[in-house]
Short mmCIF file of C-alpha atoms and ligand atoms in Angstrom, two decimals:
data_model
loop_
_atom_site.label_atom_id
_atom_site.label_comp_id
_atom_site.label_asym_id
_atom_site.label_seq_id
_atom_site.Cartn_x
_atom_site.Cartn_y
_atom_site.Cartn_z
CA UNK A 501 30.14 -76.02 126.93
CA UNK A 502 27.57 -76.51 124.61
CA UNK A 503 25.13 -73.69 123.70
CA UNK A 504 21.74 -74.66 122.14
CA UNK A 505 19.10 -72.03 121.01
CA UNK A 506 16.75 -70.63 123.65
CA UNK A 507 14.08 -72.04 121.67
CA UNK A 508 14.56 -75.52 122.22
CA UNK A 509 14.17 -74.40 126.53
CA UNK A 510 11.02 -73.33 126.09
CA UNK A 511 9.47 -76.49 124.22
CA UNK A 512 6.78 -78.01 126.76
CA UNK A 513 6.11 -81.57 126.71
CA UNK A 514 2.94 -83.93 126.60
CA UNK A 515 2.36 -85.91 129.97
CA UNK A 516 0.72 -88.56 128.91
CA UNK A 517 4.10 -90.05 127.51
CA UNK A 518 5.41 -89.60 131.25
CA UNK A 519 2.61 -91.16 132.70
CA UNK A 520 2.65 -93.89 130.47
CA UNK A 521 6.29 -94.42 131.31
CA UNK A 522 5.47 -94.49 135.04
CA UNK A 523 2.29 -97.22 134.51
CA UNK A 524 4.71 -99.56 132.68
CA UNK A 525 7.26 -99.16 135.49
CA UNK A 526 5.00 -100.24 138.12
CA UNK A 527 3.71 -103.08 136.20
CA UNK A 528 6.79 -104.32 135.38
CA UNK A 529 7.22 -103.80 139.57
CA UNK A 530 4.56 -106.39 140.03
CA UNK A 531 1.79 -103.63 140.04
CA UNK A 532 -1.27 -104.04 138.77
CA UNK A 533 -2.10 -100.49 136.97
CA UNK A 534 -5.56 -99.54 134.80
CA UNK A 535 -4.92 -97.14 132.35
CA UNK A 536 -6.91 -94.21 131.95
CA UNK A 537 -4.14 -92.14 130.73
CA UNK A 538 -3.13 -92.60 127.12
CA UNK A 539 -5.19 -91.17 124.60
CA UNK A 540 -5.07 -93.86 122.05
CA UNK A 541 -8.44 -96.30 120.93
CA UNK A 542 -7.90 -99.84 122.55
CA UNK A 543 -8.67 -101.34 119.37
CA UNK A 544 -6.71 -103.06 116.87
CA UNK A 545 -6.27 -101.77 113.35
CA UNK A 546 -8.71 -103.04 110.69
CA UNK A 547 -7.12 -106.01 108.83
CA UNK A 548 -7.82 -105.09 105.91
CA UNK A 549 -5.99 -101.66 106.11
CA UNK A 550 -2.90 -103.78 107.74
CA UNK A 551 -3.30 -105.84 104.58
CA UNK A 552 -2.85 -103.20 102.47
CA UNK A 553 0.01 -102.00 103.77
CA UNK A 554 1.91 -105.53 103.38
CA UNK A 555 0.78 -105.93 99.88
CA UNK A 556 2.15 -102.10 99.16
CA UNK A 557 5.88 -103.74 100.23
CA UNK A 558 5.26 -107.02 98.64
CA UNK A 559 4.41 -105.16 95.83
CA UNK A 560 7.90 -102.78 95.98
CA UNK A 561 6.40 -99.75 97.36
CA UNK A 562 9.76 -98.79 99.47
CA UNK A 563 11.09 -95.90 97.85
CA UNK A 564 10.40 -92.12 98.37
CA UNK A 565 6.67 -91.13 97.11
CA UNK A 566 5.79 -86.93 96.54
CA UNK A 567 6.96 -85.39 99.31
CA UNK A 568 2.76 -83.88 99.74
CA UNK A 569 1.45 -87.61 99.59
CA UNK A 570 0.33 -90.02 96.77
CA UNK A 571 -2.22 -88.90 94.70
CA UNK A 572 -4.23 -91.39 95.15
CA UNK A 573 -4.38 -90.83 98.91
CA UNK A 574 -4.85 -87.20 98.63
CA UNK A 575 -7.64 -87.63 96.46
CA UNK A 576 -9.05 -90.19 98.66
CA UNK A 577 -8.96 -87.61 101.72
CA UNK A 578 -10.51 -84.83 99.22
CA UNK A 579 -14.07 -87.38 98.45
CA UNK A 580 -13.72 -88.24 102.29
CA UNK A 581 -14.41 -84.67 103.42
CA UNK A 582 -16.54 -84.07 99.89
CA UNK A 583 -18.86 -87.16 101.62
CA UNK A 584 -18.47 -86.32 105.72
CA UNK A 585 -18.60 -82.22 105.51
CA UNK A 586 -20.45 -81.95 102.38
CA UNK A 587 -17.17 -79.58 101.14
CA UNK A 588 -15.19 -79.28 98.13
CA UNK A 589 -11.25 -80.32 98.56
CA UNK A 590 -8.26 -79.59 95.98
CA UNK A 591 -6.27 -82.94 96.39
CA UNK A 592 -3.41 -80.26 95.80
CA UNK A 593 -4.06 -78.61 98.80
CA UNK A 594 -4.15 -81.91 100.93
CA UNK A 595 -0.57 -82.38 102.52
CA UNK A 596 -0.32 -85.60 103.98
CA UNK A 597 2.16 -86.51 107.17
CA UNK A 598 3.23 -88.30 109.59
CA UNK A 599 0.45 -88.13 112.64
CA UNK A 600 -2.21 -85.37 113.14
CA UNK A 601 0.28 -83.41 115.02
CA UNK A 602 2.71 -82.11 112.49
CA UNK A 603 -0.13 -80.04 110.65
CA UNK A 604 -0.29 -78.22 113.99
CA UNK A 605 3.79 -78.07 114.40
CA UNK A 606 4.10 -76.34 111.00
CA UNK A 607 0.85 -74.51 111.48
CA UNK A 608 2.69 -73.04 114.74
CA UNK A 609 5.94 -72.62 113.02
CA UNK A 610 4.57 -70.81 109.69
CA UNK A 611 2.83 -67.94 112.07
CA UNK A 612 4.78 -68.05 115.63
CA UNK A 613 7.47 -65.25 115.79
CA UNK A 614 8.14 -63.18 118.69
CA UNK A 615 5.83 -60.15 118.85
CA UNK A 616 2.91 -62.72 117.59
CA UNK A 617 0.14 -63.82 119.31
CA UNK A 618 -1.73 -67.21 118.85
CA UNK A 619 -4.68 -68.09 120.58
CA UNK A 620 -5.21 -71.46 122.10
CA UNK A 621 -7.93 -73.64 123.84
CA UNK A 622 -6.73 -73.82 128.02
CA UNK A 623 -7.63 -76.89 129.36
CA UNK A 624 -6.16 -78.07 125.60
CA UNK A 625 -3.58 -80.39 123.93
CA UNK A 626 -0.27 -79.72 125.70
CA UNK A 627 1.42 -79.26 122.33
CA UNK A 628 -0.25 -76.34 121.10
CA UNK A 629 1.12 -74.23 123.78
CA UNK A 630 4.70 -75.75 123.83
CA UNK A 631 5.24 -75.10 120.24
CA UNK A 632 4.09 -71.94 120.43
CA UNK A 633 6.57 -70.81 122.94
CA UNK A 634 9.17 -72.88 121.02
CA UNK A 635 9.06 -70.02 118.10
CA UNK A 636 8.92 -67.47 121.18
CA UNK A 637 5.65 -66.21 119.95
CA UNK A 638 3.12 -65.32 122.42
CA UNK A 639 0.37 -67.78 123.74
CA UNK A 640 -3.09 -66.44 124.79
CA UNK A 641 -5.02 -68.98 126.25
CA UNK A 642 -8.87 -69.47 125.37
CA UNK A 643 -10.19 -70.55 128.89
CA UNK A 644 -12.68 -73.18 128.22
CA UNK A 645 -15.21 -73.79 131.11
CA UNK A 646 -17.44 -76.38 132.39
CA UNK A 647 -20.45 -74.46 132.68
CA UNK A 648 -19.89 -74.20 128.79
CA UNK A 649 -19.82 -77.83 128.13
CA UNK A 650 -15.91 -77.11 127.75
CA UNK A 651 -17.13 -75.46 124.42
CA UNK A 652 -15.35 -72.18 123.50
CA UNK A 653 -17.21 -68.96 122.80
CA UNK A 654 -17.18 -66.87 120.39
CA UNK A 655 -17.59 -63.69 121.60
CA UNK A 656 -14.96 -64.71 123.99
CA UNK A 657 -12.33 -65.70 121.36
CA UNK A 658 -13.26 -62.80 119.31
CA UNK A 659 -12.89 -60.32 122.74
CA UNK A 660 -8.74 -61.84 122.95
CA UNK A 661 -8.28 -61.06 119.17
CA UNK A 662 -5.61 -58.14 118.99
CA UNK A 663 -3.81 -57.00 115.62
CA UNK A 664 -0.48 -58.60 116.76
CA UNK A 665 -2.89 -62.22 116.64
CA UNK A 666 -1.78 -64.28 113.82
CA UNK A 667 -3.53 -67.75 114.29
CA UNK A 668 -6.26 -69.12 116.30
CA UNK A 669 -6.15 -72.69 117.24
CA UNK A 670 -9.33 -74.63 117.82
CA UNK A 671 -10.31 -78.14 118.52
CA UNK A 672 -14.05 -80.08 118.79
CA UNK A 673 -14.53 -82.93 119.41
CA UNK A 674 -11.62 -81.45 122.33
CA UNK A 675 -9.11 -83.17 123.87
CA UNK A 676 -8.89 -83.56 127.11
CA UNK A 677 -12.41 -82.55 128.05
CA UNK A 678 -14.60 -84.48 125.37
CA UNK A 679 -16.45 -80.86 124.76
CA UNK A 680 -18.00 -80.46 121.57
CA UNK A 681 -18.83 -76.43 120.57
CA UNK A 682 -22.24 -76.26 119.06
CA UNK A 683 -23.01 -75.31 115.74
CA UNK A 684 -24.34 -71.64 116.28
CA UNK A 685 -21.45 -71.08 118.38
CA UNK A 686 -19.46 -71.69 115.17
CA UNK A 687 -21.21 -69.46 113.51
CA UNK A 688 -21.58 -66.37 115.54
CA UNK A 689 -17.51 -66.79 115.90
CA UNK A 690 -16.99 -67.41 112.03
CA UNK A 691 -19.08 -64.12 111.58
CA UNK A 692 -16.82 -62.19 113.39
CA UNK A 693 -13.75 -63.55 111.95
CA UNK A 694 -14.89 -61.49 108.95
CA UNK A 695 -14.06 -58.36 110.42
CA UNK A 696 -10.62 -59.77 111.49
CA UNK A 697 -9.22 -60.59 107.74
CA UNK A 698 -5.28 -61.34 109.22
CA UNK A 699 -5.97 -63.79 111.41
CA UNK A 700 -5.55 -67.52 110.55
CA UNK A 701 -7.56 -70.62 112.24
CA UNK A 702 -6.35 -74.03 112.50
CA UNK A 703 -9.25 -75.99 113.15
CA UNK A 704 -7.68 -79.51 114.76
CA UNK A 705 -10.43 -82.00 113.50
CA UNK A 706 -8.93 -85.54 114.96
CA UNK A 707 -11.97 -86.09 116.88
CA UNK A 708 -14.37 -85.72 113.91
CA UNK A 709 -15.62 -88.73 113.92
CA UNK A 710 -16.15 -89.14 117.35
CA UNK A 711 -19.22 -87.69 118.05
CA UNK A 712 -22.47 -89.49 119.99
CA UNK A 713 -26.17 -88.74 120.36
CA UNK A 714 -26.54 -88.15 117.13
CA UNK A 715 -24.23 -84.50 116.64
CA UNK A 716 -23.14 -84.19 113.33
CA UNK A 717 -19.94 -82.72 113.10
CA UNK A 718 -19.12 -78.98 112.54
CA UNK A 719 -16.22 -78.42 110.18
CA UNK A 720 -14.68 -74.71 109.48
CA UNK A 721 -13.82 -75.81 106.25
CA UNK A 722 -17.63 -75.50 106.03
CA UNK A 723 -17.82 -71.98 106.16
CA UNK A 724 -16.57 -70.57 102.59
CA UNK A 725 -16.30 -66.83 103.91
CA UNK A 726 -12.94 -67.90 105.52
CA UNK A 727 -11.95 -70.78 103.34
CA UNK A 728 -8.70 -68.91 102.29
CA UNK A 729 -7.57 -68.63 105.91
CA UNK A 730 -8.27 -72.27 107.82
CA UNK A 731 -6.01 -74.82 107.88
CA UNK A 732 -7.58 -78.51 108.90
CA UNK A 733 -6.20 -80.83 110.66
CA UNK A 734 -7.19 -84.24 110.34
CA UNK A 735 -5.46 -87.77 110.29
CA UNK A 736 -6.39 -91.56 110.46
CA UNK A 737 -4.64 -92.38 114.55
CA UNK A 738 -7.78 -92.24 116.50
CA UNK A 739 -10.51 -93.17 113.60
CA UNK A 740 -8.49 -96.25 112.58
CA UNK A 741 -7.21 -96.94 116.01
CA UNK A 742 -3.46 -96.10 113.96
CA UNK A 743 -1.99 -94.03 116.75
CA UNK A 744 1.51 -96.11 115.65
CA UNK A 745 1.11 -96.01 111.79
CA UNK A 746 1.98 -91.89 112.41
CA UNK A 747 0.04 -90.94 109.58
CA UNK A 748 -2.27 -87.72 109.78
CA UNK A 749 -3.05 -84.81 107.06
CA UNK A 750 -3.29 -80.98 106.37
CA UNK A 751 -5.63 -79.08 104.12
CA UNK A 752 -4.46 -75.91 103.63
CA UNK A 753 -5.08 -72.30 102.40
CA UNK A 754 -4.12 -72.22 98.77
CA UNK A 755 -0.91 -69.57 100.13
CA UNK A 756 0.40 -71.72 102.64
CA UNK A 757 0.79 -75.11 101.21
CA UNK A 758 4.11 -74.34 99.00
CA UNK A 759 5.67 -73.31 102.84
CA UNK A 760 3.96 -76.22 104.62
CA UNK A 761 5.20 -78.31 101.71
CA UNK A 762 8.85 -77.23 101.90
CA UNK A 763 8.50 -77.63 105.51
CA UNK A 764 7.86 -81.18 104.92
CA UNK A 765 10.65 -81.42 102.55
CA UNK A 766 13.24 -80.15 105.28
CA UNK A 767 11.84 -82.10 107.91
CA UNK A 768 10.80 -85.65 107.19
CA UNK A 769 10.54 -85.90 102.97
CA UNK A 770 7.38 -87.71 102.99
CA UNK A 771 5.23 -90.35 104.84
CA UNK A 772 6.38 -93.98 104.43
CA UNK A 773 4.84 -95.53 101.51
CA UNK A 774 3.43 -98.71 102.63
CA UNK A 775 1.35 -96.37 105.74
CA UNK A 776 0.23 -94.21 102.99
CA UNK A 777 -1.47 -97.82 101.05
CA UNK A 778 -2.83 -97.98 104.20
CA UNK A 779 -4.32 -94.48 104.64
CA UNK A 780 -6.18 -95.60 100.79
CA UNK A 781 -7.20 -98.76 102.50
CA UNK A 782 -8.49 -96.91 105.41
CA UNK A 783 -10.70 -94.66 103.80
CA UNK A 784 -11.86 -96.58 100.77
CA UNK A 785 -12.87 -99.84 102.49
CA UNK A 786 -15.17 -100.65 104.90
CA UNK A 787 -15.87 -98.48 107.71
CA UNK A 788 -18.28 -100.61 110.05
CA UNK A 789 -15.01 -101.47 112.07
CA UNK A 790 -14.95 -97.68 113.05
CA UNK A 791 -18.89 -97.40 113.77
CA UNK A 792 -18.88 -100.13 116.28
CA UNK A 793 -15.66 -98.82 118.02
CA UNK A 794 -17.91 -95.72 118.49
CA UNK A 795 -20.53 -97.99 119.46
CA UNK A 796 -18.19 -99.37 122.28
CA UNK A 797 -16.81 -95.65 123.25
CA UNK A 798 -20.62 -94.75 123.32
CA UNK A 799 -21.44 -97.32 126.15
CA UNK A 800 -18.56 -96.80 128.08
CA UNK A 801 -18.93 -93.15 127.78
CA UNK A 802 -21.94 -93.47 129.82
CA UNK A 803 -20.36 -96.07 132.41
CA UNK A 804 -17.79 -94.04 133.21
CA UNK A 805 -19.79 -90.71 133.81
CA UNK A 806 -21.95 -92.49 135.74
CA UNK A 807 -19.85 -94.19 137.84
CA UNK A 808 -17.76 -90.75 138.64
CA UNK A 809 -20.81 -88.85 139.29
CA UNK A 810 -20.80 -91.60 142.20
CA UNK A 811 -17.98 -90.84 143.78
CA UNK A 812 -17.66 -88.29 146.83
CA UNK A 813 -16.48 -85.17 145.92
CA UNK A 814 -16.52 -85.67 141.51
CA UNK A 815 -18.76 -84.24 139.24
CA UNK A 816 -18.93 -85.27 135.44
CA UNK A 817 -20.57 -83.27 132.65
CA UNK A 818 -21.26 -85.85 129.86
CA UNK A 819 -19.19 -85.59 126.95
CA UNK A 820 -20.18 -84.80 123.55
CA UNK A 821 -17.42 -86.38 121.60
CA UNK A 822 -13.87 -87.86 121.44
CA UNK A 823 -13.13 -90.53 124.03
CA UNK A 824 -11.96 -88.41 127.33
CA UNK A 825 -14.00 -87.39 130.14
CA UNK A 826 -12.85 -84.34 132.42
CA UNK A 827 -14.39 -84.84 135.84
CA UNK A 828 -14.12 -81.73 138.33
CA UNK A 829 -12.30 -83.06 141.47
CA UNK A 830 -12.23 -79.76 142.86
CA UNK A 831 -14.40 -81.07 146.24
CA UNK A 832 -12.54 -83.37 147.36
CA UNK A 833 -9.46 -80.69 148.28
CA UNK A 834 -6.61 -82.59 146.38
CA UNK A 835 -4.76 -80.41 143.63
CA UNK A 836 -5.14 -82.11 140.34
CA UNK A 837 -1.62 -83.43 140.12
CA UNK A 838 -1.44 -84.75 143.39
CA UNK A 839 -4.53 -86.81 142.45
CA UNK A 840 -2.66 -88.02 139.30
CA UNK A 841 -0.15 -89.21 141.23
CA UNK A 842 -1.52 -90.65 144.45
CA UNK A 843 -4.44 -92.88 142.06
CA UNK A 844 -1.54 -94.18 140.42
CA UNK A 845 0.43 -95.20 143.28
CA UNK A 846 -1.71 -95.58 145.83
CA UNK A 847 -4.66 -96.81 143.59
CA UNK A 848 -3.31 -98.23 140.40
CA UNK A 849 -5.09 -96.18 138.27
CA UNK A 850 -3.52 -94.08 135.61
CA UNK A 851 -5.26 -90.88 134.90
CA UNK A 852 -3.11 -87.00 133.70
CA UNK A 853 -3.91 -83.92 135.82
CA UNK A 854 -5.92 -81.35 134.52
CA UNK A 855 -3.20 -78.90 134.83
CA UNK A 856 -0.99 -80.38 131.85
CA UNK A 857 -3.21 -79.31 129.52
CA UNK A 858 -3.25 -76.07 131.01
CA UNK A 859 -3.62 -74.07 133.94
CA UNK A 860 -7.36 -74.09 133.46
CA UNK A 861 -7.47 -77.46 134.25
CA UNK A 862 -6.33 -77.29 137.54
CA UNK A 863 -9.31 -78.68 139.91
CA UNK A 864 -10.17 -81.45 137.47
CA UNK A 865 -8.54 -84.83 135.79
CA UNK A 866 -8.92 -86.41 132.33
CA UNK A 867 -9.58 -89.87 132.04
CA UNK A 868 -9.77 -92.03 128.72
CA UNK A 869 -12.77 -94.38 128.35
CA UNK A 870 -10.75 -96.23 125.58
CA UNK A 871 -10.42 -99.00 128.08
CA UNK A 872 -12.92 -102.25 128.73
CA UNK A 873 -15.85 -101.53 130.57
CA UNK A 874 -14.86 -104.43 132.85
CA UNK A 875 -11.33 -102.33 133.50
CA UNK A 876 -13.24 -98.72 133.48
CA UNK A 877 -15.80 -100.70 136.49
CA UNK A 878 -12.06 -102.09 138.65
CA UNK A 879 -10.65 -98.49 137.97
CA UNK A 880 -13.76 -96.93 139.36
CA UNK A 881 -14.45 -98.90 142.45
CA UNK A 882 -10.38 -98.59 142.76
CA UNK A 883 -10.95 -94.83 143.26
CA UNK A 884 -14.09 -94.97 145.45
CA UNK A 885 -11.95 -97.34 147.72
CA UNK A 886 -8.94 -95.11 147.83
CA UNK A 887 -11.28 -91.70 148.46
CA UNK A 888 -12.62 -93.83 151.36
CA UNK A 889 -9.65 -94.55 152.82
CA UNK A 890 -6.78 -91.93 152.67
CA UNK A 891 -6.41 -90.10 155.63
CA UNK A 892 -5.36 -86.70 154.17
N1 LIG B 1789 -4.79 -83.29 118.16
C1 LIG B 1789 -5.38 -83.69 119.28
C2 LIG B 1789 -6.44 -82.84 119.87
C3 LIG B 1789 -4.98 -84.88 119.89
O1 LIG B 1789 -5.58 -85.27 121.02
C4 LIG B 1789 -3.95 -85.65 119.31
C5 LIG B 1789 -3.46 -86.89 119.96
O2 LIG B 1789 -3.71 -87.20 121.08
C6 LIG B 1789 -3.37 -85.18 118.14
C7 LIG B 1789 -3.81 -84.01 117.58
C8 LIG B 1789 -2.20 -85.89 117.52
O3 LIG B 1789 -2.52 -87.03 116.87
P1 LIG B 1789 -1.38 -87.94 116.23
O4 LIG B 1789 -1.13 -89.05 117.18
O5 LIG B 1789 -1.99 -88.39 114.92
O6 LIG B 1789 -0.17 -87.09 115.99
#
């Protein structure tokens, strides 16, 4: 009889994989499935950042590089935040891996213990809360509401903030519900971090620069009374559309990054070289590829919202960012993961239940907009048929 650690029966599980899984199953079936379920841009990757990466392995880029990144990519991530956030960046502090989520594993892992608490956004990505039950650490959800835009707020962060809390996690532009918090909402929470020196924030950034009607995006590295204390998270899978490439970074506090460093040591070494080439490419080069994929999220932001708005029983707030929309379902009497299920079986439309990101997202569903308008229009008269027709 084998006897794994205890840990590894806690880890939780994203899904959107699962889903994903299911779609492709049916299609291969015959099925014809939309999917409004993965949470990955339906774009291509720039050539000229797939270029670079070929010419890094023509060019004999295959063996190990620093275990923290190349330099040159680190530094290139330092002016990109210097030009976005208007913020000073040690390249040295810039720890570069593979995918946006590994800053937030080894964020979890550095400050989960039992007898911690972390605090994290609920509806939020599913991972936050699995790893932080994976290092049996205790996870105290930040209920995000509608009525807020799905922003946080600070006086109710600060209000779950005990001495036992070691981290805060945080995340605008938010997956799944497309809220973005405002800028004096940052701020009155930031001022009363002060008075709560032990606590930690990762601040997950992925949907920075995914922001419409003009928003300009908040950063907490912005705020230098609690520079020493956030750790960013940031990468290239949804700006670049390189959700495969696995390539995402860290900037951390100036006492972290030797642990977070060593942690990347013992886990993975370092990134692949020719993704890190790319990563240059990426954020060097040209970047009108990215502004008209936000052009193209932009318009079917508003298709989509419209369209649900439509529908009997759903109500859409308009998102501020990322590319996921969170209608509330809660009218039309069907638990969220029973809708999930029946619109993909019944409907052929892949969507995730609000309730795997958290029981605060029970009564709603996410969809992703990173789909063709022409597919988002079939998925939505697919659902307004199939509301109009089931009998329970
Ligand atoms: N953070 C958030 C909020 C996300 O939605 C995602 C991906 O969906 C990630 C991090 C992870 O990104 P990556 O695919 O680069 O690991």
């Amino acid at each position: 009889m084998l006897r794994p650690a205890a840990a590894i029966g806690r880890i939780g599980t994203e899904s959107a994989f699962e889903v994903l899984a299911r779609a492709k199953a049916l299609e291969a079936s015959g099925r014809s499935i939309i999917n409004l379920g993965i949470g990955q841009p339906d774009f291509q990757t720039p050539p000229h950042i797939v270029e670079a990466a070929v010419k890094a392995l023509r060019d004999g880029h295959h063996g190990y590089t620093p275990a923290n990144g190349i330099a040159a990519l680190r530094e290139a991530v330092a002016a990109d935040l210097n030009a976005r956030h208007g913020v000073d960046v040690d390249p040295d502090l810039v720890l570069v891996v593979p995918g946006g989520k590994v800053t937030m594993f080894f964020a979890v892992l550095i400050f989960g213990e039992p007898g911690a608490e972390i605090l994290y956004p609920d509806p939020g990505f599913p991972i936050y809360e699995s790893v932080i039950n994976f290092t049996g650490a205790t996870a105290v959800p930040i209920p995000l509401l509608e009525k807020n835009g799905f922003a946080f707020s600070a006086e109710d962060v600060l209000s779950r903030i005990t001495p036992t809390t070691r981290l805060i996690i945080l995340n605008s532009p938010a997956n799944p519900t497309g809220g973005v918090t405002p800028r004096a909402e940052v701020d009155r929470l930031v001022a009363g971090l002060v008075r709560h020196p032990h606590v930690a924030i990762l601040s997950d950034e992925i949907y920075s620069r995914m922001l419409y009607d003009g928003q300009r995006h908040v950063s907490l590295l912005q705020y230098p009374e609690i520079r020493d204390r956030v750790i960013l998270l940031d990468g290239w899978s949804k700006t670049y559309a390189m959700t495969g490439w696995r390539l995402g970074y860290g900037v951390w506090p100036r006492s972290l990054i030797e642990g977070a460093t060593r942690l990347a040591i013992n886990c993975h070494s370092c990134v692949n070289a020719p993704t890190q080439y790319a990563g240059i490419a990426a954020l060097t080069g040209p970047q009108e590829s990215v502004e008209r994929m936000i052009t193209a999220f932009d318009e079917r932001r508003r298709v989509i919202v419209a369209a649900l708005d439509a529908l009997p029983g759903i109500s859409c707030v308009m998102p501020g960012g990322a590319f996921y929309v969170f209608p509330n379902i809660a009218a039309t009497g069907i638990a969220a993961k029973e809708m999930e299920t029946r619109l993909l079986e019944e409907a052929g439309v892949a969507t995730i239940a609000g309730t795997s990101f958290g029981r605060h997202g029970e009564g709603y569903l996410r969809l992703s907009y990173a789909n063709s308008v022409e597919n988002i229009r079939t998925a939505m008269a697919r659902i307004r048929d199939w509301l109009a027709r089931r009998t329970t």
